[in-house]
mmCIF file of C-alpha atoms in Angstrom:
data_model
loop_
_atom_site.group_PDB
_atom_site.id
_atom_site.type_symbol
_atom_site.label_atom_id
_atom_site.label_comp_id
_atom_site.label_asym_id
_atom_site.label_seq_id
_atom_site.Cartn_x
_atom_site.Cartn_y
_atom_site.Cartn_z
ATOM 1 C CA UNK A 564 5.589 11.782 -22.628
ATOM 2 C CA UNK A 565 2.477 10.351 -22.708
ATOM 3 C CA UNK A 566 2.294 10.222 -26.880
ATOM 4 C CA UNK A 567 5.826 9.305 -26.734
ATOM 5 C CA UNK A 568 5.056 6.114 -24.451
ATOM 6 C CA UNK A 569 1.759 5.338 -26.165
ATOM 7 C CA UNK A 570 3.744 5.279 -29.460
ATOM 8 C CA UNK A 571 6.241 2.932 -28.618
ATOM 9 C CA UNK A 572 3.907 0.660 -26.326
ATOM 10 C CA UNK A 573 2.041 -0.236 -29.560
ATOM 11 C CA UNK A 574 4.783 -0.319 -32.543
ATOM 12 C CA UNK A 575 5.977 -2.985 -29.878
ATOM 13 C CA UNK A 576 2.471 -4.599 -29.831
ATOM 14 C CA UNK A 577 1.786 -4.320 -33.801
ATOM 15 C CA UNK A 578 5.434 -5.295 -34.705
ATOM 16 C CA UNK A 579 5.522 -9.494 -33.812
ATOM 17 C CA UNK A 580 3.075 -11.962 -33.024
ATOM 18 C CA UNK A 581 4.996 -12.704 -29.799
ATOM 19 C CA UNK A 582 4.107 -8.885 -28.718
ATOM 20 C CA UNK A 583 0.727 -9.584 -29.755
ATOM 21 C CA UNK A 584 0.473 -12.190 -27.795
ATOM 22 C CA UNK A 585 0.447 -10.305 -24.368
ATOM 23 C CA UNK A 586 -2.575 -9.676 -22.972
ATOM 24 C CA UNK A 587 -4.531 -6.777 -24.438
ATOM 25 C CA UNK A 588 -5.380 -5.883 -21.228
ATOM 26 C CA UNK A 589 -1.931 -4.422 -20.065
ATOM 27 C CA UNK A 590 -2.185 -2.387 -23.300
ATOM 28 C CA UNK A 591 -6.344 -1.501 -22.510
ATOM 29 C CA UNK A 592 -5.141 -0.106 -19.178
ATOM 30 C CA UNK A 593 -2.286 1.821 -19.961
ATOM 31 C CA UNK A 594 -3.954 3.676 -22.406
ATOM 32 C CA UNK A 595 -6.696 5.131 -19.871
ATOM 33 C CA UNK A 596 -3.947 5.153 -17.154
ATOM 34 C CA UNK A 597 -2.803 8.148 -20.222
ATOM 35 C CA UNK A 598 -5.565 9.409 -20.809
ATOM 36 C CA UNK A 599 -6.924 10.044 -16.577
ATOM 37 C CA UNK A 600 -3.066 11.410 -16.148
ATOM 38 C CA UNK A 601 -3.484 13.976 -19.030
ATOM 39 C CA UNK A 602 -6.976 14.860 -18.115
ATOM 40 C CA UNK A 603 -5.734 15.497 -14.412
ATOM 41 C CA UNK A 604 -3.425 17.911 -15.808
ATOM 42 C CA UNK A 605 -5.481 19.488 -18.548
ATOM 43 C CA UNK A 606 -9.416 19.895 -17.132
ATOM 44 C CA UNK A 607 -9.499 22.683 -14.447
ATOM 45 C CA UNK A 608 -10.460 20.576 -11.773
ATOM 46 C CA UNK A 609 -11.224 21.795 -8.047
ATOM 47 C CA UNK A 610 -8.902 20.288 -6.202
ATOM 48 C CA UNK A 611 -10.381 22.074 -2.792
ATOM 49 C CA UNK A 612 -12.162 18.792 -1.532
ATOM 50 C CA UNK A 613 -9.500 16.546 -2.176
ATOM 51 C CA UNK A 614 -7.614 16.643 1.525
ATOM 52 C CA UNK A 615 -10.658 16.417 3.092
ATOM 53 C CA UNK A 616 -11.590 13.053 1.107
ATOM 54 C CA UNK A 617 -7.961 11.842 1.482
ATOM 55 C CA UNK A 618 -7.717 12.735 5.313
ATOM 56 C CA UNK A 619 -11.144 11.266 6.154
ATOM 57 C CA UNK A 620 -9.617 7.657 4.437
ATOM 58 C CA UNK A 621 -6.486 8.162 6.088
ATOM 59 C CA UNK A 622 -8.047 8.310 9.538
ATOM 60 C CA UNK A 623 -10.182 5.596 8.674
ATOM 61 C CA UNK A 624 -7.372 2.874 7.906
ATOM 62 C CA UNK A 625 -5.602 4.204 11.074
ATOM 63 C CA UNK A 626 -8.735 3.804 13.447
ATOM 64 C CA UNK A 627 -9.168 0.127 11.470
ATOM 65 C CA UNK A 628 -5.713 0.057 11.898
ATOM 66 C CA UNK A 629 -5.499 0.541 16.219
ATOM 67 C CA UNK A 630 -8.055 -2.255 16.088
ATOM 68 C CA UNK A 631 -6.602 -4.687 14.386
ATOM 69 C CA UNK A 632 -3.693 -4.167 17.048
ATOM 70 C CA UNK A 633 -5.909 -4.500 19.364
ATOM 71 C CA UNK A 634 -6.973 -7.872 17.749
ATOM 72 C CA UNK A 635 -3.424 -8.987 17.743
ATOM 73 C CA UNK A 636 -2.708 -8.487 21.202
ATOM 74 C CA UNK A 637 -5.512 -10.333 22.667
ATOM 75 C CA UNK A 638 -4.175 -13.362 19.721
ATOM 76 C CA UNK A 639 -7.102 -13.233 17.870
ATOM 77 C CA UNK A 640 -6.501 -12.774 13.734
ATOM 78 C CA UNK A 641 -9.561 -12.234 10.934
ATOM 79 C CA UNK A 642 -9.655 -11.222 7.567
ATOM 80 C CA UNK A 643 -10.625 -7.823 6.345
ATOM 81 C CA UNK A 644 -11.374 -7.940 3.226
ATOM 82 C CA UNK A 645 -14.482 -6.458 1.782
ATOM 83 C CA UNK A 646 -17.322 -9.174 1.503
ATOM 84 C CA UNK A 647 -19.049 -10.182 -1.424
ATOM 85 C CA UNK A 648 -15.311 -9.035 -3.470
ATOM 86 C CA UNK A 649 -13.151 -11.912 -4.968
ATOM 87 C CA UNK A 650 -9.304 -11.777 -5.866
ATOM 88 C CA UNK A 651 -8.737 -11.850 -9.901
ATOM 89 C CA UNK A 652 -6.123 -14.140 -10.861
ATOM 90 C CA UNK A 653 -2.813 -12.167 -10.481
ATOM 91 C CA UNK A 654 -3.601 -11.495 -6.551
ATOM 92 C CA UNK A 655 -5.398 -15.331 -6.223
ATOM 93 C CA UNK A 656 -2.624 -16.065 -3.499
ATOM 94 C CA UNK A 657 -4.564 -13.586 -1.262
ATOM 95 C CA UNK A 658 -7.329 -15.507 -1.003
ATOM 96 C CA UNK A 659 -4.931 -18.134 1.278
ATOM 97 C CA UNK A 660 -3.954 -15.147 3.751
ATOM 98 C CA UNK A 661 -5.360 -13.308 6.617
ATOM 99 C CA UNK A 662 -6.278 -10.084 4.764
ATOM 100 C CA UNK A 663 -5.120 -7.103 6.354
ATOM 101 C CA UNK A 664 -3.349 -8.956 9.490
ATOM 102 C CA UNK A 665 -1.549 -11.632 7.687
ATOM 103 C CA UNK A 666 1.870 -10.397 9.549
ATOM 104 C CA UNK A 667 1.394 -7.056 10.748
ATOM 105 C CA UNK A 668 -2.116 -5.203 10.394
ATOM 106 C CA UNK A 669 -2.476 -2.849 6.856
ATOM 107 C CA UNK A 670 -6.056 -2.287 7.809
ATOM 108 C CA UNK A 671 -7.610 -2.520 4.296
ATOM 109 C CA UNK A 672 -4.548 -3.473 2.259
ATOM 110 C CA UNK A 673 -2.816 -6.347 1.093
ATOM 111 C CA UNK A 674 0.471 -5.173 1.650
ATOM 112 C CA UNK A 675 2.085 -3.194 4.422
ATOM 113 C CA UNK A 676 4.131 -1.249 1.790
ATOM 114 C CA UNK A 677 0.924 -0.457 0.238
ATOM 115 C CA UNK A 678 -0.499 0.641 3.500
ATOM 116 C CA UNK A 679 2.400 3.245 4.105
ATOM 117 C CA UNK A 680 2.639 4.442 0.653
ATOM 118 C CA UNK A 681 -1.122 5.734 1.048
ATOM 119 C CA UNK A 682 -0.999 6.971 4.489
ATOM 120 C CA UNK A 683 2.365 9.220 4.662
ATOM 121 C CA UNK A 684 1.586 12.084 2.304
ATOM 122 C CA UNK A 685 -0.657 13.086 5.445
ATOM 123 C CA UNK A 686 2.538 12.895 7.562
ATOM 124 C CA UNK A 687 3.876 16.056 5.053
ATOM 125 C CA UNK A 688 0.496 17.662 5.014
ATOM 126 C CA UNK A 689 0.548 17.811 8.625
ATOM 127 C CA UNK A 690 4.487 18.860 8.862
ATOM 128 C CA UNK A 691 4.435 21.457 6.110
ATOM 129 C CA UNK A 692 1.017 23.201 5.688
ATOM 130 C CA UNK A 693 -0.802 25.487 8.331
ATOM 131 C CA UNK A 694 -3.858 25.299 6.002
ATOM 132 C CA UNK A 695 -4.597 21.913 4.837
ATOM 133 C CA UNK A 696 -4.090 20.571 8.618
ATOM 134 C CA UNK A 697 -4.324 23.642 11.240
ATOM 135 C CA UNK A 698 -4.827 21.870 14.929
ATOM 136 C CA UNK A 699 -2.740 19.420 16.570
ATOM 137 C CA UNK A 700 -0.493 18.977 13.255
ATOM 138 C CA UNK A 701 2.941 17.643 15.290
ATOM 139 C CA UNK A 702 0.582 15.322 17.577
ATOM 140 C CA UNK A 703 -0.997 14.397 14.091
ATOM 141 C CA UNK A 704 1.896 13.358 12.106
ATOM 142 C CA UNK A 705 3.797 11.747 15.057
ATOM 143 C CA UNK A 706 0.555 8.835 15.277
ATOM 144 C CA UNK A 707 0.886 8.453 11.247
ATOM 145 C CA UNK A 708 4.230 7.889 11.785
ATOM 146 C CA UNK A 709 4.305 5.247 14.773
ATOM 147 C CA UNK A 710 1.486 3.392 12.333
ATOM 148 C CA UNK A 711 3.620 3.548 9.764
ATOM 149 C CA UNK A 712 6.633 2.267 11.561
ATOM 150 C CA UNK A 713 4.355 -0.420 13.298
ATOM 151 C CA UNK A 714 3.558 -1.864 9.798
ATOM 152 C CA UNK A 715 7.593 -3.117 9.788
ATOM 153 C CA UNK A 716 7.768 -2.118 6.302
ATOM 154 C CA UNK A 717 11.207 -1.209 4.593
ATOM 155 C CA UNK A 718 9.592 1.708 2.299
ATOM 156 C CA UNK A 719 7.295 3.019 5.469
ATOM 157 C CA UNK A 720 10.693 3.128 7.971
ATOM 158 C CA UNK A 721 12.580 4.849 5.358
ATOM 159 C CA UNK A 722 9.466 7.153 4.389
ATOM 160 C CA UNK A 723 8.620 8.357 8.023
ATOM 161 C CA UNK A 724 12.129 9.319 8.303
ATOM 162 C CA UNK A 725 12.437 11.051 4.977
ATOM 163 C CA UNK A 726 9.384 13.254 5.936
ATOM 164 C CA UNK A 727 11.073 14.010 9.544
ATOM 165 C CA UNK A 728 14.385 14.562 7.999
ATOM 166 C CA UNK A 729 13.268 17.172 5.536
ATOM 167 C CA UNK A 730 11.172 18.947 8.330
ATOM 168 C CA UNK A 731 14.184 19.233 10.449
ATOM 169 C CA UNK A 732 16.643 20.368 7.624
ATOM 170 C CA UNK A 733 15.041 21.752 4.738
ATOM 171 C CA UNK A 734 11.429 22.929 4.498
ATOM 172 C CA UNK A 735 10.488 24.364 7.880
ATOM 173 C CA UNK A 736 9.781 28.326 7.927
ATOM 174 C CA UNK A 737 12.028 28.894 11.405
ATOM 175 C CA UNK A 738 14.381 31.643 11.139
ATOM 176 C CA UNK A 739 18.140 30.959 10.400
ATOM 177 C CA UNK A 740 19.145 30.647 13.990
ATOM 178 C CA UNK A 741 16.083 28.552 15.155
ATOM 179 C CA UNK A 742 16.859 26.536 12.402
ATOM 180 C CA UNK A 743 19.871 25.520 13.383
ATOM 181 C CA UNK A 744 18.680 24.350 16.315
ATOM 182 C CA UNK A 745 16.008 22.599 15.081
ATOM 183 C CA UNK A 746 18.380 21.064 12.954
ATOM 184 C CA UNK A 747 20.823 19.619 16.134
ATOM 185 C CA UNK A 748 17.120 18.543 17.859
ATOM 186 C CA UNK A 749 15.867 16.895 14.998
ATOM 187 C CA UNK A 750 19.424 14.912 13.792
ATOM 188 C CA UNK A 751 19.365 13.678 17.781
ATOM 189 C CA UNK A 752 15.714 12.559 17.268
ATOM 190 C CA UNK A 753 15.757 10.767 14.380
ATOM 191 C CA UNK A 754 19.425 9.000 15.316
ATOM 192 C CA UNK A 755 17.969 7.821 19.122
ATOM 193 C CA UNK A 756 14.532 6.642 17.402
ATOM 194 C CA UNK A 757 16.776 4.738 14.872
ATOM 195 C CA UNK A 758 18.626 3.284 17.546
ATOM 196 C CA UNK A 759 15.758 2.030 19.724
ATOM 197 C CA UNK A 760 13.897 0.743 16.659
ATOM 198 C CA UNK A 761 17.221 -1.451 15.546
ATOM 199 C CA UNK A 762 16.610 -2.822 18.885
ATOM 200 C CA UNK A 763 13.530 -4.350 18.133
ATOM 201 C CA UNK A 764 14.101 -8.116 16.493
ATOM 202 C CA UNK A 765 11.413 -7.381 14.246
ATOM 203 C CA UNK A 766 12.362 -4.120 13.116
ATOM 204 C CA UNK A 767 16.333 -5.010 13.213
ATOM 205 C CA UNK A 768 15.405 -8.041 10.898
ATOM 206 C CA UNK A 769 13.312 -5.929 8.411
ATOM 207 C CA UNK A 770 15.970 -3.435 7.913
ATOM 208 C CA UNK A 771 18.854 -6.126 7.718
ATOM 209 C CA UNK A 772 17.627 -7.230 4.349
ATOM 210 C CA UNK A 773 16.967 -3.931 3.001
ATOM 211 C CA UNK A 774 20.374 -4.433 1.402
ATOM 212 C CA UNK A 775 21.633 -7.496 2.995
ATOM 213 C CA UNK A 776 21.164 -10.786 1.466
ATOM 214 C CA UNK A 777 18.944 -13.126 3.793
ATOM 215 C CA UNK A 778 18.835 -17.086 3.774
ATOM 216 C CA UNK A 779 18.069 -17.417 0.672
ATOM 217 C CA UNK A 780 20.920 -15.506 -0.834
ATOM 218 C CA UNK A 781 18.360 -12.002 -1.366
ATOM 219 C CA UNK A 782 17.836 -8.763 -0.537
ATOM 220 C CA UNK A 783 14.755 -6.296 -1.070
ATOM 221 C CA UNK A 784 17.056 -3.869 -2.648
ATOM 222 C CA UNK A 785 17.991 -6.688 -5.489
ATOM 223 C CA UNK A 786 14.644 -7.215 -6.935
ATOM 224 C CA UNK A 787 13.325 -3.236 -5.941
ATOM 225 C CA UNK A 788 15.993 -1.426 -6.828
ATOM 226 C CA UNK A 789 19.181 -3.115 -8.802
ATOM 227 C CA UNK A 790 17.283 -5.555 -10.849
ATOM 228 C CA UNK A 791 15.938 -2.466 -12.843
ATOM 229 C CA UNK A 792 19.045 -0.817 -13.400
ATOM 230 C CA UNK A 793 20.607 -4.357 -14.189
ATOM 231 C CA UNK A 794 18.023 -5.128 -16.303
ATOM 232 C CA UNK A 795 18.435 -1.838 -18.434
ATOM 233 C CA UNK A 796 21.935 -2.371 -19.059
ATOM 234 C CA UNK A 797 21.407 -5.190 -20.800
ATOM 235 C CA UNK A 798 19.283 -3.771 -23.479
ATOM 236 C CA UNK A 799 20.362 -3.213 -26.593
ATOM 237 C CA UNK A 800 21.531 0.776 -27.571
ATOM 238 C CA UNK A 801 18.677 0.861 -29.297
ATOM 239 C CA UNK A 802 16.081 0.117 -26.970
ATOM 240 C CA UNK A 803 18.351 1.761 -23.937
ATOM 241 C CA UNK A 804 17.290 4.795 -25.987
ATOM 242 C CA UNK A 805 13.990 4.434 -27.459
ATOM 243 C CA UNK A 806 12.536 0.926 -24.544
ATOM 244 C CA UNK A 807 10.914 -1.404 -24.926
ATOM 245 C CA UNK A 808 7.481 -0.475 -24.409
ATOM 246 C CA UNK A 809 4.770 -0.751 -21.392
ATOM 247 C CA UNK A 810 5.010 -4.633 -19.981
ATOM 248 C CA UNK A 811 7.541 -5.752 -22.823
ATOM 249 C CA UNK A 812 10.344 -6.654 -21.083
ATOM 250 C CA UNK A 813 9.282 -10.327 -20.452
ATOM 251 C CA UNK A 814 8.294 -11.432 -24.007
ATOM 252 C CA UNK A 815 11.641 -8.782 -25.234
ATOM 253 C CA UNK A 816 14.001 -10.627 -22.631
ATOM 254 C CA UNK A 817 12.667 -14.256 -24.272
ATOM 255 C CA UNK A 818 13.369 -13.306 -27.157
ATOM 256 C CA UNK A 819 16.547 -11.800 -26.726
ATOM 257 C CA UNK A 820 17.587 -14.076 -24.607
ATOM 258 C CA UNK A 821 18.115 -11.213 -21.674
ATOM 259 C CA UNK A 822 19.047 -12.547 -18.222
ATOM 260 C CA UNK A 823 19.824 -10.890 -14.999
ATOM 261 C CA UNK A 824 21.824 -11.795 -12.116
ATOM 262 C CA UNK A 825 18.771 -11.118 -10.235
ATOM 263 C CA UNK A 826 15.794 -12.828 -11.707
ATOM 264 C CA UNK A 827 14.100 -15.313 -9.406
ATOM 265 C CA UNK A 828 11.972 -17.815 -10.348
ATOM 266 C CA UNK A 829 9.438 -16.472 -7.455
ATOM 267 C CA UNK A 830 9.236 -12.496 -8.293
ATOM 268 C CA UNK A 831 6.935 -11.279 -10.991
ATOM 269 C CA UNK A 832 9.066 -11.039 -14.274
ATOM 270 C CA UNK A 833 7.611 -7.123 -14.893
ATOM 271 C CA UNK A 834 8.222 -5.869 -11.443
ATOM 272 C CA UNK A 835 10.190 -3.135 -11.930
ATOM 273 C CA UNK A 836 10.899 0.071 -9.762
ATOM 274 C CA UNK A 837 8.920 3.033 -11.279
ATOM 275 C CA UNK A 838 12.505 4.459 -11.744
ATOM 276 C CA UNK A 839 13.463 1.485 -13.928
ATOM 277 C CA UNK A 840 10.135 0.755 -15.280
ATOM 278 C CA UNK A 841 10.522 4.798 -17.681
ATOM 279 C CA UNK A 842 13.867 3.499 -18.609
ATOM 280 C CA UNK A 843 13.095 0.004 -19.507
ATOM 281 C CA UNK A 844 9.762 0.751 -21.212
ATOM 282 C CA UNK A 845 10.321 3.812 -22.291
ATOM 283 C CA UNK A 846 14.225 4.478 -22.702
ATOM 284 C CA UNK A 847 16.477 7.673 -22.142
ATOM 285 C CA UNK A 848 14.646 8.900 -24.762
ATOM 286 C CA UNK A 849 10.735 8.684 -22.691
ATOM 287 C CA UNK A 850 13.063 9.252 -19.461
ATOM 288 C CA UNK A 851 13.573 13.006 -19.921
ATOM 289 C CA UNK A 852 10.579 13.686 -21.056
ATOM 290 C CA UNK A 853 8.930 12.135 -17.923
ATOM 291 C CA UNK A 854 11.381 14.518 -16.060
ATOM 292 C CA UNK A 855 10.206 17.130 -17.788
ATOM 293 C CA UNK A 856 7.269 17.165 -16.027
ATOM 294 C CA UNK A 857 9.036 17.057 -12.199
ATOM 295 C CA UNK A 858 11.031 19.500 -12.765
ATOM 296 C CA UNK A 859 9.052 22.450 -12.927
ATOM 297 C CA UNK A 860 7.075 21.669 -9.751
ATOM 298 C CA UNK A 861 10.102 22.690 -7.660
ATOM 299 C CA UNK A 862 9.471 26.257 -8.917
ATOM 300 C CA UNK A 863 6.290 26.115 -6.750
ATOM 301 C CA UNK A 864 7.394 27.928 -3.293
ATOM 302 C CA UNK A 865 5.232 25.305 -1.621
ATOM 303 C CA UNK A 866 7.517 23.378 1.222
ATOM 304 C CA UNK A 867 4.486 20.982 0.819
ATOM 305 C CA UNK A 868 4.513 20.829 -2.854
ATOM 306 C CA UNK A 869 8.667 19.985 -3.043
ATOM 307 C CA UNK A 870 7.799 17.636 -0.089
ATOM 308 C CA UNK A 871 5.149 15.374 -1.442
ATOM 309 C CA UNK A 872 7.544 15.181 -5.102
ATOM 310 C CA UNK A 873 10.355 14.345 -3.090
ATOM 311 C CA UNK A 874 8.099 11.407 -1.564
ATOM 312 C CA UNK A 875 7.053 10.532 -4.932
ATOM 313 C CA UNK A 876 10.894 10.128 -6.419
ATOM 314 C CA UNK A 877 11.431 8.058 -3.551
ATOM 315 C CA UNK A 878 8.504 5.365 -4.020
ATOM 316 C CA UNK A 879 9.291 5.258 -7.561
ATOM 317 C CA UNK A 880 13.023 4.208 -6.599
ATOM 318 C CA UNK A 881 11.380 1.219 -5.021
ATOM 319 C CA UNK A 882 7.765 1.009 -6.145
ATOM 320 C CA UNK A 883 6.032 -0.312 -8.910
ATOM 321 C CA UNK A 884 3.622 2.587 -9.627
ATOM 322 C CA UNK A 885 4.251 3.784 -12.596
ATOM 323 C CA UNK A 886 0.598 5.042 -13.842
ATOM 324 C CA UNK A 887 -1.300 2.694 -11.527
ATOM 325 C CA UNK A 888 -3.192 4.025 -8.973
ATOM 326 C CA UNK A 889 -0.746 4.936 -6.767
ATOM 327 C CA UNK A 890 1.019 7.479 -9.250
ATOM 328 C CA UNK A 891 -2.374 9.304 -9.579
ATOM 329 C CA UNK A 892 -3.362 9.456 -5.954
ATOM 330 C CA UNK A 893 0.093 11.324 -5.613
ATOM 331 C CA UNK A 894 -0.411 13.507 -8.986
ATOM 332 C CA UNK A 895 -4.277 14.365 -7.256
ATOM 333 C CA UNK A 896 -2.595 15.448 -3.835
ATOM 334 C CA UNK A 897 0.584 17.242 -5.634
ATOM 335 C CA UNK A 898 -1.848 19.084 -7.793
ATOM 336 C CA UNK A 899 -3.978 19.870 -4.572
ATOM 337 C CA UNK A 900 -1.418 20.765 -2.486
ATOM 338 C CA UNK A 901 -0.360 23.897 -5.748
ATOM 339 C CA UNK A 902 -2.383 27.032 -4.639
ATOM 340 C CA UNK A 903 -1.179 28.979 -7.465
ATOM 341 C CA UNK A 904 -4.459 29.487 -10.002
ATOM 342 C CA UNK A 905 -2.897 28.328 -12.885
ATOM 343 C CA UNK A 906 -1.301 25.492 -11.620
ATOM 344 C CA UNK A 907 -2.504 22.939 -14.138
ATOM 345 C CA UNK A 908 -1.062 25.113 -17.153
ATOM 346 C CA UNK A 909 2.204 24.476 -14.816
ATOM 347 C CA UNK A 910 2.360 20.882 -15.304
ATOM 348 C CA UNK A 911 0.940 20.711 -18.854
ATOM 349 C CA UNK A 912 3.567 22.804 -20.433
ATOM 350 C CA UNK A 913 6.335 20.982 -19.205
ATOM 351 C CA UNK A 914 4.420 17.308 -19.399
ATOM 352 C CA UNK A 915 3.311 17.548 -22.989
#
């Protein structure tokens, strides 16, 4: 995949001046975005440290987190970003907002999405592993979970209940009949905590545009998840096969004169779901070969391992991370999370 996607990324960039015009950035960091991935999978790293380091930063942005609530409640609101650190150009509109508590607090983040993408793999490390988290693990993942929900993001919500929903039906290690009961406890759970939260205006409102349109006529959904797929079908055969390489799509729609029911003139042109971003940079074609390399980690027995994938599929349904940092963190704790020796020969064979 990752030859494949380098290959077409720069016939696009060597094949007009209107390609070459992009920045050579985009191109700069895709290529070591490549290279880190297939290193990950290739060097025998010790992955033994790495929940330690993650959980430590995870407890961190909670703690940072609590107080920021605290903040709030008393009315008082100050930025948290890092001092001496400016914004580049692309994030400049930060530097007008009240970092970390503009709405809700994201302790250090930008966004709450952001936020709850980095802190819920420790909600399935606590759920489905007795060895990565062995004290306390329920008690654990239920406070991840509230912060997550606190942060009134769409992705978190739908995350934190993901993570509960497989631990009630899927990848717990009760017994058949204690399973099923489990099951009947857990479904009455999740439905009564999804009733009180619609009760909350802010919560109720968040979810309502998930995939209803608000004021303006938009929904989350349209420019996360059906712009992408929209998008795609507008391509030509050739490039719904083959793409249209990393961060073509605006310069290829111009040209082409490509336009979807669901551009806005205030969205970033390239954001794409990590989903759509394979197909429309990288076709069918780049598609199953990034597949290729899923696939075989549901032969791991790990409830953990199939967990933290199935997390993974479900940002990239919704999330811009395709090979930004995001996408490694994930690969770092999936790999970590593999206790089988030879796990890295596991993902190179099918990823290469």
């Amino acid at each position: 995949f990752a030859l494949y996607a380098a290959i077409i990324t720069l016939i696009y960039q060597s094949y007009s001046v209107y390609y070459q015009s992009r920045s050579i950035n985009f191109t700069i960091a895709f290529i070591i975005s490549l290279l880190v991935i297939f290193l990950l999978l290739y060097i025998d790293i010790d992955y033994s440290c790495v929940f330690k380091i993650y959980s430590f930063f995870v407890w961190l942005m909670a703690a940072i987190c609590v107080f920021q609530w605290m903040l709030l409640v008393i009315g008082i609101r100050i930025p948290f970003n890092l001092p001496g650190l400016g914004y580049t150009d692309s994030w400049e509109q930060l530097s007008s907002q009240i970092f970390g508590m503009n709405e809700y607090p994201t302790a250090l983040f930008s966004e709450k999405a952001h936020f709850c993408e980095y802190i819920i793999p420790y909600v399935a490390f606590c759920l489905f592993s007795e060895k990565f988290v062995e004290n306390y693990r329920i008690f654990k993942a239920v406070i991840i979970s509230l912060l997550t929900v606190m942060s009134v993001s769409g992705n978190g919500v739908v995350l934190v209940f993901l993570c509960w929903g497989l631990y009630f039906t899927f990848f717990n290690k009760f017994d058949v009949r204690n399973r099923m009961l489990l099951f009947i406890i857990g479904a009455a759970v999740i439905i009564i905590s999804f009733y009180i939260l619609t009760q909350i205006d802010t919560i109720n409102t968040m979810l309502s545009i998930l995939f209803t349109n608000n004021a303006y006529g938009y929904s989350k959904a349209n420019y996360r998840v059906y712009r992408g797929f929209d998008v795609y079908s507008l391509l030509p055969m050739a490039q719904k096969i083959f793409g249209v390489g990393y961060y073509n799509m605006e310069t290829f729609s111009s040209i082409n004169n490509i336009v979807s029911r669901y551009d806005t003139t205030w969205n970033i042109y390239e954001y794409f779901s990590a989903f759509t971003q394979i197909l429309i940079y990288f076709g069918a074609l780049g598609f199953i070969f990034f597949i290729g390399h899923i696939v075989p980690l549901f032969k791991n027995k790990s409830n953990l391992t199939h967990s933290l994938v199935i997390l993974l599929i479900a940002i990239s349904l919704s999330s811009e991370i395709l090979l930004q940092g995001f996408h490694m963190m994930y690969l770092i704790l999936i790999l970590s999370s593999i206790q089988d020796k030879s796990r890295n020969r596991l993902f190179v064979d099918a990823a290469v």
